[in-house]
CSV table of C-alpha atoms in Angstrom, one decimal:
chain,number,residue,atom,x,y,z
A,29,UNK,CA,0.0,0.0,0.0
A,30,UNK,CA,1.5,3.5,-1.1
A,31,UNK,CA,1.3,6.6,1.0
A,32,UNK,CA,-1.3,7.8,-1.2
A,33,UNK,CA,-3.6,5.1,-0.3
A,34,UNK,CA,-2.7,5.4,3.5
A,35,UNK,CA,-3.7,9.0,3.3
A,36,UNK,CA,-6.7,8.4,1.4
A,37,UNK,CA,-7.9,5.8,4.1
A,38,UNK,CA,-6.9,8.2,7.0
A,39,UNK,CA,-8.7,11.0,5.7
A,40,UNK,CA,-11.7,8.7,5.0
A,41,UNK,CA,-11.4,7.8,8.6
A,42,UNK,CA,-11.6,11.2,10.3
A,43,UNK,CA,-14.1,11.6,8.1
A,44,UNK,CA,-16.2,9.3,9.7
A,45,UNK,CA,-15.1,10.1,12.6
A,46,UNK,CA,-16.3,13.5,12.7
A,47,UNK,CA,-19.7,12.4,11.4
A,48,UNK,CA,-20.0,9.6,14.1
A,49,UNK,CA,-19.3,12.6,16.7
A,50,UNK,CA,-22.0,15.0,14.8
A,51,UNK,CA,-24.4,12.2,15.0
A,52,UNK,CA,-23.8,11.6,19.0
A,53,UNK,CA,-23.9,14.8,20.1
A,54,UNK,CA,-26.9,15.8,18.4
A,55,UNK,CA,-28.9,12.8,19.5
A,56,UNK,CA,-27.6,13.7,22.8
A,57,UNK,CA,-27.9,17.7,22.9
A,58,UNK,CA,-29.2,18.9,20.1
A,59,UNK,CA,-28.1,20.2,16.5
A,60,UNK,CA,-27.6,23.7,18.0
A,61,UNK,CA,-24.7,21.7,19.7
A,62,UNK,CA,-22.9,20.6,17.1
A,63,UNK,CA,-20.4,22.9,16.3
A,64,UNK,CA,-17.0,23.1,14.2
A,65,UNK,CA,-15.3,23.9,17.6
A,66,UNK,CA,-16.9,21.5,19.5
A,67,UNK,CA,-16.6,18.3,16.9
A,68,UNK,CA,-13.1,19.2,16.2
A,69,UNK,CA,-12.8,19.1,20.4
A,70,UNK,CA,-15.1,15.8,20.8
A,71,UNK,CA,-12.5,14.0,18.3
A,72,UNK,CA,-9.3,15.9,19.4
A,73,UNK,CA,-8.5,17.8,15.7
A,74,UNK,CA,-8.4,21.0,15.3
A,75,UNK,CA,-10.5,23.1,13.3
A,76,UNK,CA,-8.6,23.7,10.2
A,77,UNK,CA,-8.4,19.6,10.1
A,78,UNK,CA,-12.7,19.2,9.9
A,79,UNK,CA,-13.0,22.7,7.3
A,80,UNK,CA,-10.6,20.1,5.3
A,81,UNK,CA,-13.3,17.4,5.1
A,82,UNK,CA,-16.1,19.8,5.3
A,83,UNK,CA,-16.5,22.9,4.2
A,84,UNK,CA,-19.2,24.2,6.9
A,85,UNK,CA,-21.5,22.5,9.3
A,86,UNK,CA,-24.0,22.2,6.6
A,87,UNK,CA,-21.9,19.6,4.7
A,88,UNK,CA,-21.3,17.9,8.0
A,89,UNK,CA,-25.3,17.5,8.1
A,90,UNK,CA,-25.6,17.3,5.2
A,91,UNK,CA,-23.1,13.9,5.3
A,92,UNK,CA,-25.2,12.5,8.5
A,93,UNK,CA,-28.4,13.3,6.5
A,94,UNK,CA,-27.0,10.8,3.8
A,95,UNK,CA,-25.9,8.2,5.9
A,96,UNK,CA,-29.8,8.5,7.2
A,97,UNK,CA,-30.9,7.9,3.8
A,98,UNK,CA,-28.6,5.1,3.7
A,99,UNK,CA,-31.0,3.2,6.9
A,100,UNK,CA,-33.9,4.8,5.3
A,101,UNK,CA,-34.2,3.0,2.2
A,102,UNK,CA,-33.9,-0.6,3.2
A,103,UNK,CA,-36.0,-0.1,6.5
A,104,UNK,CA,-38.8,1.1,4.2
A,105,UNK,CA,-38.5,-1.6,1.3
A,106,UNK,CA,-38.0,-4.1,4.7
A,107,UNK,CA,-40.8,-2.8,6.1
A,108,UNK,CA,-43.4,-4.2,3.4
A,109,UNK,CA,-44.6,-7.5,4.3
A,110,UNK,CA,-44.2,-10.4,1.8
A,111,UNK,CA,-47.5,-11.3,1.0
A,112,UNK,CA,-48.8,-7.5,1.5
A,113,UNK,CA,-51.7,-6.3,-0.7
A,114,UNK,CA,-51.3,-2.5,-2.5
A,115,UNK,CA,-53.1,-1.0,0.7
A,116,UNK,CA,-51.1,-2.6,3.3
A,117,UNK,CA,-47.6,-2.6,1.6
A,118,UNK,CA,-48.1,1.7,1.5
A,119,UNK,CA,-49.3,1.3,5.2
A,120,UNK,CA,-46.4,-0.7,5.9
A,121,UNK,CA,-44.0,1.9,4.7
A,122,UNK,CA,-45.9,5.1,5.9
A,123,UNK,CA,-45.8,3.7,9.7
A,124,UNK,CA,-42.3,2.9,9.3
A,125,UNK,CA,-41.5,5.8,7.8
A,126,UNK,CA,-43.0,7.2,11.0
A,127,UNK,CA,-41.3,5.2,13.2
A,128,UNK,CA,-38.0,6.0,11.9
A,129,UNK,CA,-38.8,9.9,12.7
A,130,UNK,CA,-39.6,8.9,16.0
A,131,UNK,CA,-37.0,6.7,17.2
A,132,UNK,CA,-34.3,8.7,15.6
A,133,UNK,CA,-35.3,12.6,15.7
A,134,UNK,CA,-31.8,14.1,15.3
A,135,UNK,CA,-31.1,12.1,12.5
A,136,UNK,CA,-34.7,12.7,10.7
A,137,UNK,CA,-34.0,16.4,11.7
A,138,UNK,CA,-30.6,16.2,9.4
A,139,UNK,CA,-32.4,14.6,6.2
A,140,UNK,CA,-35.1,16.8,6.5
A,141,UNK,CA,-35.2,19.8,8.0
A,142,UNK,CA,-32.0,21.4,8.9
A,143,UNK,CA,-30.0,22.7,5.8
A,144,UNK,CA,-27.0,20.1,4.2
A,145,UNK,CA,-26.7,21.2,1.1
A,146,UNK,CA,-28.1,17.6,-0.3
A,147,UNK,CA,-30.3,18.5,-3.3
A,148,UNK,CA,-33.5,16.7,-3.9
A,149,UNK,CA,-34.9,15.8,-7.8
A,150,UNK,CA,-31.8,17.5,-9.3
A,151,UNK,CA,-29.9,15.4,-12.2
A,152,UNK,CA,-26.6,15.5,-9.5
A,153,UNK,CA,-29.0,14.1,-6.7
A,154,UNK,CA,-27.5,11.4,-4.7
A,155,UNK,CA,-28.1,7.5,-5.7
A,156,UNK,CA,-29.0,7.0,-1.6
A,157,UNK,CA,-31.5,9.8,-1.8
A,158,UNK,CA,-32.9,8.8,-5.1
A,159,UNK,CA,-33.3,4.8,-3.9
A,160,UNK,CA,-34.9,6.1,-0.3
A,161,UNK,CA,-37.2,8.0,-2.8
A,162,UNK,CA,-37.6,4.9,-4.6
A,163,UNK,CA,-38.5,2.9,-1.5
A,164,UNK,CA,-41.5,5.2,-1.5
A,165,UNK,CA,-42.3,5.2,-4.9
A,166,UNK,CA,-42.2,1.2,-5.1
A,167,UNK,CA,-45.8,0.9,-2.4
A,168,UNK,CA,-47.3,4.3,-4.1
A,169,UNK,CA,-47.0,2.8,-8.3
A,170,UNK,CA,-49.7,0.6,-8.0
A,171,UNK,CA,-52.3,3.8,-7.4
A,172,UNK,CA,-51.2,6.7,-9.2
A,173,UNK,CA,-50.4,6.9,-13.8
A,174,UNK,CA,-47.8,10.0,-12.1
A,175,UNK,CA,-46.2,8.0,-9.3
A,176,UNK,CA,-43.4,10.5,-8.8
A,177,UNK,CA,-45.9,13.6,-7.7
A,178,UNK,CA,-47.5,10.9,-5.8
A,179,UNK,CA,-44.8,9.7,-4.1
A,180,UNK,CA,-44.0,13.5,-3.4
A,181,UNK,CA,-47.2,13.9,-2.2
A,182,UNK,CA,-47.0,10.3,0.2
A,183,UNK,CA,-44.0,11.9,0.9
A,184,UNK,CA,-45.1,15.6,2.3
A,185,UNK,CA,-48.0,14.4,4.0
A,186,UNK,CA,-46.1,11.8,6.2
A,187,UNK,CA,-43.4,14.4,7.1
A,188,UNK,CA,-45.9,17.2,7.8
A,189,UNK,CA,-47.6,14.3,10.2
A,190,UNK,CA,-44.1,13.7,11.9
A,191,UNK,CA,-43.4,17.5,12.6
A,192,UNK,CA,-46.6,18.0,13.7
A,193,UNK,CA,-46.8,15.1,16.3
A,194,UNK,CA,-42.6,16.0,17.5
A,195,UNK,CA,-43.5,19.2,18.2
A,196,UNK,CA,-46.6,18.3,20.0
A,197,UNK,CA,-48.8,20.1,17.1
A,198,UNK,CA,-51.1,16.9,16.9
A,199,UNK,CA,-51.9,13.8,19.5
A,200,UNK,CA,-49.9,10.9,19.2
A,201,UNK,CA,-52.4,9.1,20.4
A,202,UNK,CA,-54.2,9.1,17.1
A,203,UNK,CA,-51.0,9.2,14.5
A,204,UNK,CA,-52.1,5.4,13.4
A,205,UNK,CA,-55.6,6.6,12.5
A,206,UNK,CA,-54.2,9.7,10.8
A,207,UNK,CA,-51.9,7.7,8.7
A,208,UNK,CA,-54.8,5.3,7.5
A,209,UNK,CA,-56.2,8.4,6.6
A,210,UNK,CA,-53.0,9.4,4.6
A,211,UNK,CA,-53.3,5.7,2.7
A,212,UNK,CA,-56.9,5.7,2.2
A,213,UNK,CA,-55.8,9.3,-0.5
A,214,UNK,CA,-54.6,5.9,-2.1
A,215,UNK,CA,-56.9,3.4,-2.3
């Protein structure tokens, strides 16, 4: 192995590393906690070592947000039961589409509300984003002759439900009803 390589794997490395700390300390404290200064602290770099992987704290989101796309995707294709009809194959996805929001907020927070820099339905999209979208688009085909607004649609209506019910907007109590009401638009 050549120095080249060795560097290439080392940078590749912190890299990780810095979006490994991103990802703890958000889930523990918050995104307004995760900081240049306080990542290049929590894995002992300085600064001027993370603005060479990342340009700003958007790309470092932005690089969390894609390594949630990258659990996404195969827990919502996982998600669909085997012998699932149209119907429940959609409701399979839209609950655990849900129930990634809920059981990991300061990821779901990175892919889709804070800014990264990751850009959505654009010819340089990312593959991950494009097969999480696919995912999506796979339970809402069988409905719709213009299954990508449809997906979109699938798509906006279950994350307005998840930012609603995290911010106590609606009661959780009732998300399961609300989302057969989301699949029913289908059906």
């Amino acid at each position: 192995m050549g120095i080249s390589d060795r560097k290439q794997r080392e940078k590749a490395e912190r890299e990780k590393r810095i979006i490994a700390a991103a990802r703890m300390l958000a889930e523990r404290d918050g995104w307004a906690s995760v900081t240049v200064r306080r990542l290049a602290q929590e894995i002992e770099y300085s600064q001027p070592v993370l603005y060479t992987h990342f340009v700003n704290r958007d790309a470092i989101v932005g690089a969390v947000a894609l390594e949630g796309f990258g659990e996404l995707g195969p827990i919502l294709r996982a998600s669909v039961r085997q012998d699932a009809n149209p119907t429940d194959a959609i409701l399979d996805v839209a609950t655990a589409y849900l129930q990634f929001a809920f059981e990991r907020p300061a990821l779901y927070e990175a892919m889709f509300v804070l800014p990264s820099g990751l850009r959505f339905a654009k010819s340089d999209t990312p593959q991950v984003l494009r097969e999480t979208f696919g995912a999506m688009m796979a339970v809402v085909e069988p409905f719709c002759a213009n299954s990508e607004i449809a997906t979109e649609s699938f798509w906006a209506a279950l994350h307005g439900l998840a930012e609603l019910e995290r911010h106590g907007r609606i009661r959780a109590t009732h998300r399961d009803e609300r989302v057969r009401h989301v699949v029913a638009m289908f059906g």
